[in-house]
Tab-separated table of C-alpha atoms and ligand atoms in Angstrom:
chain	number	residue	atom	x	y	z
A	23	MET	CA	89.991	-4.349	22.855
A	24	SER	CA	89.838	-2.253	19.789
A	25	LEU	CA	86.771	-1.478	17.677
A	26	LEU	CA	86.794	-2.559	13.914
A	27	LEU	CA	84.184	-0.553	11.502
A	28	LYS	CA	84.304	-2.795	8.400
A	29	ASN	CA	83.309	-2.005	4.966
A	30	VAL	CA	82.363	1.567	5.357
A	31	LEU	CA	82.830	4.188	2.417
A	32	ALA	CA	85.411	6.580	4.295
A	33	ILE	CA	85.247	9.825	2.940
A	34	ASP	CA	87.902	12.497	3.430
A	35	GLY	CA	88.719	15.161	1.190
A	36	GLN	CA	92.029	16.586	3.369
A	37	ILE	CA	93.784	12.938	2.537
A	38	ASP	CA	91.724	12.375	-0.653
A	39	LEU	CA	90.041	9.765	0.677
A	40	HIS	CA	87.027	7.884	-1.081
A	41	GLU	CA	86.943	4.241	-0.635
A	42	VAL	CA	85.268	1.600	1.182
A	43	LEU	CA	87.673	0.078	4.066
A	44	ASP	CA	88.122	-0.783	7.510
A	45	ILE	CA	88.824	1.661	10.645
A	46	ARG	CA	90.259	0.402	13.877
A	47	ILE	CA	89.836	2.576	16.943
A	48	LYS	CA	92.074	2.034	19.619
A	49	ASP	CA	91.129	3.990	22.799
A	50	ASP	CA	90.293	7.478	22.073
A	51	LEU	CA	92.215	7.385	18.453
A	52	ILE	CA	92.146	6.424	15.198
A	53	ALA	CA	94.786	3.405	15.241
A	54	GLU	CA	94.522	1.840	11.673
A	55	VAL	CA	92.727	2.687	8.078
A	56	GLY	CA	92.716	0.224	5.631
A	57	LYS	CA	91.388	-2.688	3.758
A	58	GLY	CA	90.318	-6.313	5.112
A	59	LEU	CA	92.084	-5.285	8.756
A	60	SER	CA	92.259	-8.155	10.873
A	61	GLU	CA	89.349	-8.618	13.307
A	62	ASP	CA	91.355	-10.605	15.944
A	63	GLY	CA	90.386	-8.879	19.476
A	64	CYS	CA	88.207	-6.881	17.987
A	65	GLU	CA	84.602	-5.386	18.439
A	66	VAL	CA	83.261	-5.535	14.927
A	67	ARG	CA	80.736	-3.324	13.340
A	68	ASP	CA	79.926	-3.721	9.784
A	69	LEU	CA	78.881	-0.632	8.251
A	70	SER	CA	78.077	-1.695	4.883
A	71	GLY	CA	76.378	0.953	2.972
A	72	CYS	CA	77.039	3.649	5.366
A	73	ILE	CA	79.630	6.657	4.927
A	74	ALA	CA	82.169	7.460	7.639
A	75	THR	CA	83.685	10.742	7.863
A	76	PRO	CA	85.435	13.432	10.145
A	77	GLY	CA	82.873	14.086	12.835
A	78	PHE	CA	80.544	17.024	12.264
A	79	VAL	CA	80.514	20.171	14.018
A	80	ASP	CA	77.884	22.585	14.311
A	81	ILE	CA	79.145	26.363	15.085
A	82	HIS	CA	75.803	28.252	15.880
A	83	VAL	CA	73.606	26.321	18.417
A	84	HIS	CA	71.660	27.883	21.203
A	85	LEU	CA	72.142	25.116	24.615
A	86	ARG	CA	69.894	27.624	26.885
A	87	GLU	CA	71.744	26.769	29.826
A	88	PRO	CA	72.192	28.417	32.294
A	89	GLY	CA	68.881	30.257	32.558
A	90	TYR	CA	66.149	28.823	30.055
A	91	GLU	CA	66.425	25.043	30.997
A	92	TYR	CA	62.634	24.642	30.340
A	93	LYS	CA	63.541	25.361	26.478
A	94	GLU	CA	66.816	23.042	26.372
A	95	ASP	CA	70.019	22.295	28.496
A	96	ILE	CA	73.394	21.183	27.946
A	97	GLU	CA	72.173	17.590	28.195
A	98	SER	CA	69.246	17.570	26.182
A	99	GLY	CA	70.907	20.137	23.446
A	100	THR	CA	73.963	17.886	22.995
A	101	ARG	CA	71.546	14.784	23.042
A	102	ALA	CA	70.132	16.234	20.514
A	103	ALA	CA	73.443	17.191	18.635
A	104	ALA	CA	74.561	13.584	18.967
A	105	HIS	CA	71.541	12.383	17.526
A	106	GLY	CA	71.846	14.597	14.384
A	107	GLY	CA	75.538	13.411	14.075
A	108	MET	CA	77.440	15.879	15.681
A	109	VAL	CA	80.718	15.544	17.495
A	110	ALA	CA	81.042	19.112	18.936
A	111	VAL	CA	78.650	22.486	19.193
A	112	CYS	CA	79.638	26.067	19.823
A	113	SER	CA	77.030	27.174	22.102
A	114	MET	CA	75.629	30.970	21.719
A	115	PRO	CA	75.893	33.473	24.867
A	116	ASN	CA	72.208	34.508	25.155
A	117	THR	CA	71.985	32.534	28.406
A	118	ASN	CA	70.693	33.842	31.513
A	119	PRO	CA	73.116	34.972	33.268
A	120	VAL	CA	74.319	35.966	29.676
A	121	THR	CA	77.564	34.185	28.791
A	122	ASP	CA	79.820	37.470	29.565
A	123	SER	CA	82.212	36.411	31.895
A	124	ALA	CA	84.686	33.451	32.833
A	125	SER	CA	82.479	32.194	35.510
A	126	VAL	CA	79.589	31.466	33.022
A	127	ILE	CA	82.270	30.090	30.527
A	128	GLU	CA	83.448	27.766	33.085
A	129	PHE	CA	79.955	26.520	34.223
A	130	ILE	CA	79.178	25.488	30.493
A	131	LEU	CA	82.117	23.877	30.302
A	132	ARG	CA	81.696	21.888	33.868
A	133	ARG	CA	78.150	21.061	32.688
A	134	SER	CA	79.300	20.171	29.455
A	135	ARG	CA	81.864	17.747	31.023
A	136	GLU	CA	79.443	16.258	33.493
A	137	ALA	CA	76.137	15.942	31.115
A	138	GLY	CA	77.286	16.564	27.661
A	139	HIS	CA	76.804	14.027	24.790
A	140	CYS	CA	79.096	15.477	22.318
A	141	ARG	CA	82.062	18.276	22.676
A	142	VAL	CA	80.920	21.816	23.739
A	143	LEU	CA	82.982	24.741	22.552
A	144	PRO	CA	81.351	27.831	24.363
A	145	SER	CA	81.512	31.395	22.627
A	146	GLY	CA	81.366	34.447	24.803
A	147	ALA	CA	79.480	37.405	24.541
A	148	CYS	CA	81.410	40.689	22.756
A	149	THR	CA	79.466	43.245	24.995
A	150	LYS	CA	78.134	43.087	28.334
A	151	GLY	CA	74.651	41.582	28.691
A	152	LEU	CA	74.476	41.672	24.819
A	153	LYS	CA	73.840	45.090	25.242
A	154	GLY	CA	76.070	46.663	22.921
A	155	GLU	CA	77.442	49.492	25.301
A	156	ILE	CA	80.370	47.781	27.389
A	157	LEU	CA	83.051	45.290	26.276
A	158	ALA	CA	82.357	41.768	27.781
A	159	GLU	CA	85.296	40.272	29.915
A	160	MET	CA	86.788	39.037	26.769
A	161	GLY	CA	90.337	38.263	27.835
A	162	ASP	CA	89.260	36.489	30.626
A	163	MET	CA	86.710	34.322	28.687
A	164	ALA	CA	89.374	33.540	26.231
A	165	ARG	CA	91.632	32.290	28.943
A	166	HIS	CA	88.744	29.997	30.525
A	167	GLY	CA	88.320	28.416	27.351
A	168	ALA	CA	85.885	30.861	25.042
A	169	VAL	CA	86.672	30.151	21.359
A	170	ALA	CA	84.986	32.922	19.473
A	171	PHE	CA	82.904	36.294	20.482
A	172	THR	CA	79.442	37.002	19.267
A	173	ASP	CA	76.422	39.266	20.107
A	174	ASP	CA	74.380	36.778	18.742
A	175	GLY	CA	70.737	37.345	18.386
A	176	ARG	CA	71.641	41.055	18.253
A	177	GLY	CA	74.172	42.978	15.900
A	178	VAL	CA	76.817	45.476	17.740
A	179	GLN	CA	75.038	48.686	16.862
A	180	ASP	CA	77.692	50.937	17.608
A	181	ALA	CA	80.714	50.833	14.867
A	182	SER	CA	83.152	52.174	17.260
A	183	MET	CA	82.079	49.670	19.988
A	184	MET	CA	82.588	46.899	17.149
A	185	ARG	CA	85.954	48.132	16.248
A	186	ARG	CA	86.990	47.701	19.759
A	187	VAL	CA	85.374	44.327	20.050
A	188	MET	CA	87.507	43.366	16.884
A	189	GLU	CA	90.601	44.757	18.056
A	190	TYR	CA	90.267	42.661	21.476
A	191	ALA	CA	89.240	39.307	20.245
A	192	SER	CA	92.567	39.663	17.484
A	193	GLN	CA	94.635	40.049	20.533
A	194	PHE	CA	93.462	36.866	21.994
A	195	ASP	CA	93.392	35.043	18.479
A	196	CYS	CA	89.692	34.516	18.517
A	197	PRO	CA	87.207	35.088	15.856
A	198	VAL	CA	84.549	37.948	16.050
A	199	MET	CA	80.749	36.087	15.011
A	200	SER	CA	78.336	38.639	14.010
A	201	HIS	CA	74.651	38.407	13.756
A	202	CYS	CA	74.232	41.201	11.223
A	203	GLN	CA	71.116	43.497	12.057
A	204	ASP	CA	70.521	47.338	12.276
A	205	GLU	CA	67.965	47.812	14.581
A	206	SER	CA	66.952	50.922	13.153
A	207	LEU	CA	66.050	49.632	9.907
A	208	VAL	CA	64.853	46.263	11.364
A	209	GLY	CA	62.658	47.955	14.323
A	210	ALA	CA	59.544	45.492	14.976
A	211	GLY	CA	60.077	43.506	11.773
A	212	GLN	CA	58.785	40.013	11.986
A	213	ILE	CA	59.239	38.683	8.381
A	214	ASN	CA	61.155	39.323	5.411
A	215	GLU	CA	59.898	42.918	3.969
A	216	GLY	CA	58.068	42.437	0.590
A	217	LYS	CA	54.903	41.219	-1.119
A	218	VAL	CA	54.247	38.507	1.703
A	219	SER	CA	54.549	40.669	4.539
A	220	THR	CA	51.922	43.053	2.955
A	221	LEU	CA	49.454	40.336	2.003
A	222	LEU	CA	49.800	39.000	5.502
A	223	GLY	CA	49.589	42.235	7.263
A	224	LEU	CA	52.918	41.725	9.244
A	225	ALA	CA	55.582	44.093	9.864
A	226	GLY	CA	58.494	44.035	7.242
A	227	TRP	CA	62.346	43.726	7.541
A	228	PRO	CA	64.399	45.056	4.675
A	229	ALA	CA	67.097	42.545	3.475
A	230	GLN	CA	69.334	46.125	3.886
A	231	GLY	CA	68.856	45.463	7.757
A	232	GLU	CA	71.177	42.746	7.159
A	233	GLU	CA	73.580	44.038	4.342
A	234	ILE	CA	74.349	47.599	6.132
A	235	GLN	CA	76.094	45.755	8.978
A	236	ILE	CA	77.605	42.916	7.011
A	237	SER	CA	79.204	45.870	4.645
A	238	ARG	CA	80.213	47.869	7.746
A	239	ASP	CA	81.817	44.911	9.406
A	240	ILE	CA	83.888	43.894	6.084
A	241	GLU	CA	85.118	47.654	6.446
A	242	LEU	CA	86.047	47.414	10.082
A	243	CYS	CA	87.558	43.919	9.365
A	244	ARG	CA	89.459	46.002	6.829
A	245	LEU	CA	90.672	48.326	9.586
A	246	THR	CA	91.259	45.932	12.099
A	247	GLY	CA	92.742	42.574	10.670
A	248	CYS	CA	90.690	40.536	12.715
A	249	GLN	CA	89.161	37.005	11.863
A	250	TYR	CA	85.661	38.009	11.226
A	251	HIS	CA	82.575	35.289	11.101
A	252	VAL	CA	79.116	36.677	9.292
A	253	GLN	CA	76.375	34.021	11.024
A	254	HIS	CA	73.265	33.086	9.007
A	255	VAL	CA	74.033	35.364	5.823
A	256	THR	CA	70.256	35.484	4.381
A	257	THR	CA	70.639	37.731	1.392
A	258	ALA	CA	71.714	37.655	-2.134
A	259	ARG	CA	73.608	40.770	-1.943
A	260	GLY	CA	74.851	40.095	1.623
A	261	MET	CA	76.458	37.264	-0.152
A	262	GLU	CA	78.119	39.140	-2.282
A	263	LEU	CA	79.687	41.533	-0.368
A	264	ILE	CA	81.255	38.488	1.528
A	265	ARG	CA	82.338	37.298	-1.948
A	266	GLN	CA	83.880	40.318	-2.913
A	267	ALA	CA	85.786	40.696	0.831
A	268	LYS	CA	87.166	37.056	0.212
A	269	ALA	CA	88.396	38.223	-3.413
A	270	ASN	CA	90.172	40.833	-1.731
A	271	GLY	CA	91.863	38.857	1.042
A	272	LEU	CA	90.030	39.810	3.923
A	273	PRO	CA	89.802	37.016	6.594
A	274	VAL	CA	86.037	37.038	6.439
A	275	THR	CA	83.976	33.456	6.467
A	276	CYS	CA	80.502	32.769	6.822
A	277	GLU	CA	77.814	30.260	7.460
A	278	VAL	CA	74.411	29.641	6.298
A	279	THR	CA	71.530	27.794	7.787
A	280	PRO	CA	69.042	24.912	6.562
A	281	HIS	CA	65.651	26.803	7.001
A	282	HIS	CA	67.356	29.902	4.746
A	283	LEU	CA	68.685	27.443	2.315
A	284	PHE	CA	65.443	25.253	2.125
A	285	LEU	CA	62.813	27.464	3.052
A	286	ASP	CA	61.778	31.025	1.503
A	287	GLU	CA	59.232	33.678	2.695
A	288	THR	CA	56.562	32.055	0.749
A	289	ASP	CA	56.268	29.134	3.197
A	290	ILE	CA	54.587	31.747	5.878
A	291	ASP	CA	50.792	32.118	4.856
A	292	ASP	CA	47.683	32.629	6.487
A	293	SER	CA	47.996	29.999	9.140
A	294	TYR	CA	50.844	32.044	10.863
A	295	ASN	CA	53.145	28.938	11.478
A	296	THR	CA	55.183	30.586	14.407
A	297	PHE	CA	57.927	27.845	13.704
A	298	LEU	CA	58.584	30.018	10.853
A	299	LYS	CA	59.231	32.812	12.737
A	300	VAL	CA	63.351	33.250	12.569
A	301	ASN	CA	65.635	36.010	12.581
A	302	PRO	CA	67.109	37.117	10.571
A	303	PRO	CA	63.780	36.163	8.338
A	304	LEU	CA	63.144	33.620	5.786
A	305	ARG	CA	63.790	35.770	2.541
A	306	SER	CA	62.834	35.341	-1.029
A	307	LYS	CA	63.208	32.500	-3.189
A	308	GLU	CA	65.712	34.346	-5.299
A	309	ASP	CA	67.469	34.968	-2.202
A	310	ALA	CA	67.523	31.125	-1.142
A	311	SER	CA	68.702	30.160	-4.526
A	312	ALA	CA	71.553	32.563	-4.324
A	313	LEU	CA	72.924	31.203	-0.995
A	314	ILE	CA	72.735	27.410	-2.562
A	315	ASP	CA	74.872	29.028	-5.491
A	316	ALA	CA	77.317	30.402	-2.725
A	317	VAL	CA	77.553	26.956	-0.860
A	318	VAL	CA	78.253	25.399	-4.672
A	319	ASP	CA	81.096	28.035	-5.446
A	320	GLY	CA	82.855	27.966	-2.235
A	321	THR	CA	81.629	31.227	-0.791
A	322	VAL	CA	79.871	29.718	2.080
A	323	ASP	CA	82.418	28.252	4.495
A	324	ALA	CA	80.271	26.202	7.208
A	325	LEU	CA	76.675	24.711	7.384
A	326	VAL	CA	75.206	25.883	10.528
A	327	THR	CA	71.541	25.346	12.245
A	328	ASP	CA	71.092	28.299	14.944
A	329	HIS	CA	69.522	25.804	16.759
A	330	ALA	CA	67.048	27.725	18.647
A	331	PRO	CA	64.609	25.999	21.009
A	332	HIS	CA	61.414	27.237	22.435
A	333	ALA	CA	58.584	25.949	24.352
A	334	ASP	CA	55.222	25.145	23.336
A	335	PHE	CA	53.576	27.744	25.253
A	336	GLU	CA	56.032	30.420	23.506
A	337	LYS	CA	55.537	29.493	19.911
A	338	ASP	CA	51.673	28.942	20.875
A	339	LEU	CA	50.894	32.692	20.601
A	340	GLU	CA	49.973	35.282	17.993
A	341	PHE	CA	52.820	35.744	15.441
A	342	GLU	CA	53.999	39.141	16.790
A	343	GLU	CA	54.051	37.576	20.326
A	344	ALA	CA	56.148	34.398	19.705
A	345	PRO	CA	60.094	34.364	19.933
A	346	PHE	CA	62.186	33.990	17.021
A	347	GLY	CA	63.813	30.921	16.172
A	348	MET	CA	63.525	27.208	15.021
A	349	THR	CA	65.216	24.047	16.189
A	350	GLY	CA	67.451	22.288	13.710
A	351	ILE	CA	70.140	20.228	14.648
A	352	GLU	CA	68.433	17.154	14.544
A	353	THR	CA	67.127	17.561	11.067
A	354	SER	CA	70.204	19.331	9.287
A	355	LEU	CA	72.248	16.486	8.264
A	356	ALA	CA	69.213	14.887	6.318
A	357	LEU	CA	68.523	18.053	4.706
A	358	TYR	CA	71.665	18.586	3.299
A	359	ILE	CA	71.544	14.849	1.955
A	360	THR	CA	68.058	15.418	0.598
A	361	ASN	CA	68.545	18.717	-0.869
A	362	LEU	CA	72.192	19.059	-1.520
A	363	ILE	CA	73.805	15.702	-2.010
A	364	LYS	CA	71.142	13.681	-3.725
A	365	PRO	CA	70.459	15.998	-6.449
A	366	GLY	CA	73.930	16.052	-7.321
A	367	VAL	CA	74.385	20.031	-6.259
A	368	ILE	CA	77.400	19.512	-4.154
A	369	THR	CA	79.625	16.074	-3.459
A	370	TRP	CA	80.203	14.579	-0.225
A	371	GLU	CA	83.743	15.826	-0.268
A	372	ARG	CA	81.973	19.637	-0.219
A	373	LEU	CA	79.696	18.417	2.772
A	374	VAL	CA	82.668	17.433	4.680
A	375	GLU	CA	84.326	20.747	4.018
A	376	LEU	CA	81.413	22.536	5.424
A	377	LEU	CA	80.393	20.384	8.312
A	378	ALA	CA	83.709	19.031	9.693
A	379	ILE	CA	86.776	20.610	8.154
A	380	ASN	CA	86.021	24.767	7.798
A	381	PRO	CA	83.744	25.084	11.253
A	382	ARG	CA	87.191	23.260	13.015
A	383	LYS	CA	89.479	25.995	11.144
A	384	ILE	CA	86.937	28.574	12.098
A	385	LEU	CA	87.556	28.203	15.687
A	386	HIS	CA	90.971	26.879	15.694
A	387	GLN	CA	90.353	23.765	16.655
A	388	PRO	CA	92.696	21.018	15.512
A	389	PRO	CA	91.778	19.210	12.732
A	390	VAL	CA	90.355	15.866	12.291
A	391	MET	CA	91.450	13.212	9.656
A	392	LEU	CA	90.482	9.712	9.032
A	393	LYS	CA	93.756	8.881	9.831
A	394	PRO	CA	95.847	6.830	12.164
A	395	GLY	CA	96.853	9.101	15.172
A	396	TYR	CA	93.807	11.446	14.729
A	397	PRO	CA	90.866	11.516	17.388
A	398	ALA	CA	88.268	8.943	16.710
A	399	ASP	CA	85.697	11.769	16.375
A	400	ILE	CA	83.653	10.253	13.628
A	401	THR	CA	80.215	10.482	11.783
A	402	ILE	CA	78.712	7.535	10.286
A	403	THR	CA	75.927	8.427	8.319
A	404	ASP	CA	73.363	6.100	6.518
A	405	PRO	CA	72.833	8.030	3.080
A	406	ASP	CA	69.672	6.200	2.133
A	407	ILE	CA	67.596	5.655	4.858
A	408	VAL	CA	64.081	7.278	4.431
A	409	TRP	CA	62.289	9.029	7.327
A	410	THR	CA	59.361	11.646	8.204
A	411	VAL	CA	60.278	14.155	10.630
A	412	THR	CA	57.717	14.321	13.493
A	413	LYS	CA	57.927	15.617	16.993
A	414	GLU	CA	58.294	12.531	18.706
A	415	GLU	CA	61.735	12.244	17.114
A	416	PHE	CA	63.389	14.890	18.482
A	417	GLU	CA	65.610	14.132	21.898
A	418	SER	CA	65.673	18.126	22.057
A	419	LYS	CA	63.210	19.616	24.823
A	420	SER	CA	61.554	21.861	22.395
A	421	CYS	CA	60.307	20.804	18.880
A	422	ASN	CA	59.945	24.236	16.924
A	423	SER	CA	61.131	22.820	13.692
A	424	GLY	CA	59.766	24.321	10.348
A	425	PHE	CA	60.455	21.036	8.591
A	426	ILE	CA	58.034	18.878	10.530
A	427	GLY	CA	56.217	16.505	8.039
A	428	CYS	CA	58.811	16.286	5.742
A	429	GLU	CA	60.419	13.181	4.088
A	430	LEU	CA	63.801	13.250	3.934
A	431	THR	CA	66.696	10.936	3.058
A	432	GLY	CA	69.871	9.602	5.014
A	433	ARG	CA	70.541	10.182	8.846
A	434	ALA	CA	73.573	9.833	11.329
A	435	ARG	CA	73.511	6.112	12.268
A	436	ASP	CA	76.866	6.091	14.861
A	437	VAL	CA	78.828	9.006	16.346
A	438	TYR	CA	81.684	8.752	17.982
A	439	VAL	CA	83.308	11.250	20.076
A	440	GLY	CA	87.337	10.593	21.145
A	441	GLY	CA	86.186	6.531	20.439
A	442	ILE	CA	83.196	6.668	22.243
A	443	ALA	CA	80.116	5.673	20.833
A	444	THR	CA	77.303	8.492	21.419
A	445	LEU	CA	74.922	7.233	18.935
A	446	LEU	CA	74.493	3.662	18.110
A	447	ASP	CA	71.918	2.577	15.241
A	448	GLY	CA	70.375	5.831	15.558
A	449	ALA	CA	70.079	5.894	19.222
A	450	VAL	CA	72.000	7.955	21.622
A	451	THR	CA	73.919	6.257	24.004
A	452	GLU	CA	73.798	6.764	28.015
A	453	LEU	CA	77.713	6.033	27.839
A	454	GLY	CA	78.258	8.926	25.679
A	455	LYS	CA	76.982	11.218	28.612
A	456	GLY	CA	80.028	13.255	29.877
A	457	VAL	CA	82.134	12.334	26.924
A	458	ASP	CA	83.962	15.475	26.773
A	459	ALA	CA	85.012	14.964	30.893
B	20	LIG	O1	65.776	33.069	15.192
B	20	LIG	C1	66.801	33.297	16.057
B	20	LIG	N1	66.675	32.732	17.435
B	20	LIG	N2	67.809	33.691	15.992
B	20	LIG	C2	68.827	34.119	16.855
B	20	LIG	O2	69.765	34.652	16.407
B	20	LIG	C3	68.668	33.916	18.170
B	20	LIG	C4	67.854	32.967	18.357
B	20	LIG	C5	67.118	32.499	19.730
B	20	LIG	O3	68.138	32.774	20.651
B	20	LIG	O4	66.280	32.070	20.016
């Protein structure tokens, strides 16, 4: 028995596809794509008004397992990912124990096979314990399934250590993904350094704290030839450095998050909403607008969430005491549709590039196309549904989103991973649990 997705607007710039047609899924593969396909012997889903694209991938997600299961675990984090329209996520290594050895990589992959609602591509730490002092067991991790290396949550402070990280990662054909942050400049910074930090009496965090490391790492990339990816870029100048590096032909890519695109420091006010406390911080309006320009002009390679769940009791503290981070994986697609697609800032083709094509390229994953013979990893989006973000909506264990109360347009309706429905009519399926087995 095969499944027929009927009357869906299929969009995939890789094969110049943009038309309403039918997609037949047989087992784990796309079997046929065309107009008026026969319904004989098929389960049929009429998806008129919906959009089918290669499945979306978020390459910056904190799943928190092992160690912080009270915030999130692999089951709940991937459940949230499916709810947000993702077929795969790249997990970050700031777990407990830190994902700095093959045994933790194996644990994450095993838990994902048992309980995951999407594919999980684990990243490993660059340095042991994320301390920046001793190289992590990068080769062993790569052999056991790590797809990239990052000390996310921190920057590698020492330039010679970063050089070694890049040299090792190149040997294993893995990208280094970097959270750029010079701790000597950032110090105890709470929010972007500027008028808002002064008005609110919060310690400031200068843009240069990020830009200096981007600049250093671009030079180390020139030295080592390593594939280098800048995580959650937040400043206009940082983006300009990346634009120049790309123009120079360096193997540099970058990502931005919805919160750095669609929020800015002026959203933080004297209510001291700790959900808006993120690392790196929300920057100026001008910075946010420069990031959108970079999404439009092709400088940005991937849209990611940095989904960073924290429990209520942790966020319900004084601003200085609360941890950095906001959740995002269940609102990102709707935020892109609402703020980028609907106003005509970017096309669906560009969104597919940012959410499906480039993320796989960055992590050296095989491409997914809406074409016979390719894996049936497909996101079906209802682009017109209007909904309001509430805490009750979330599948994540945590609800520290900066977008609660926002009215958004568009959201994932169905998601298929290897032909298995992980999301149907907006509801996460139990059938999809362990989909990556
Ligand atoms: O805001 C953030 N939270 N930024 C990070 O880089 C880490 C993350 C977390 O783990 O909570």
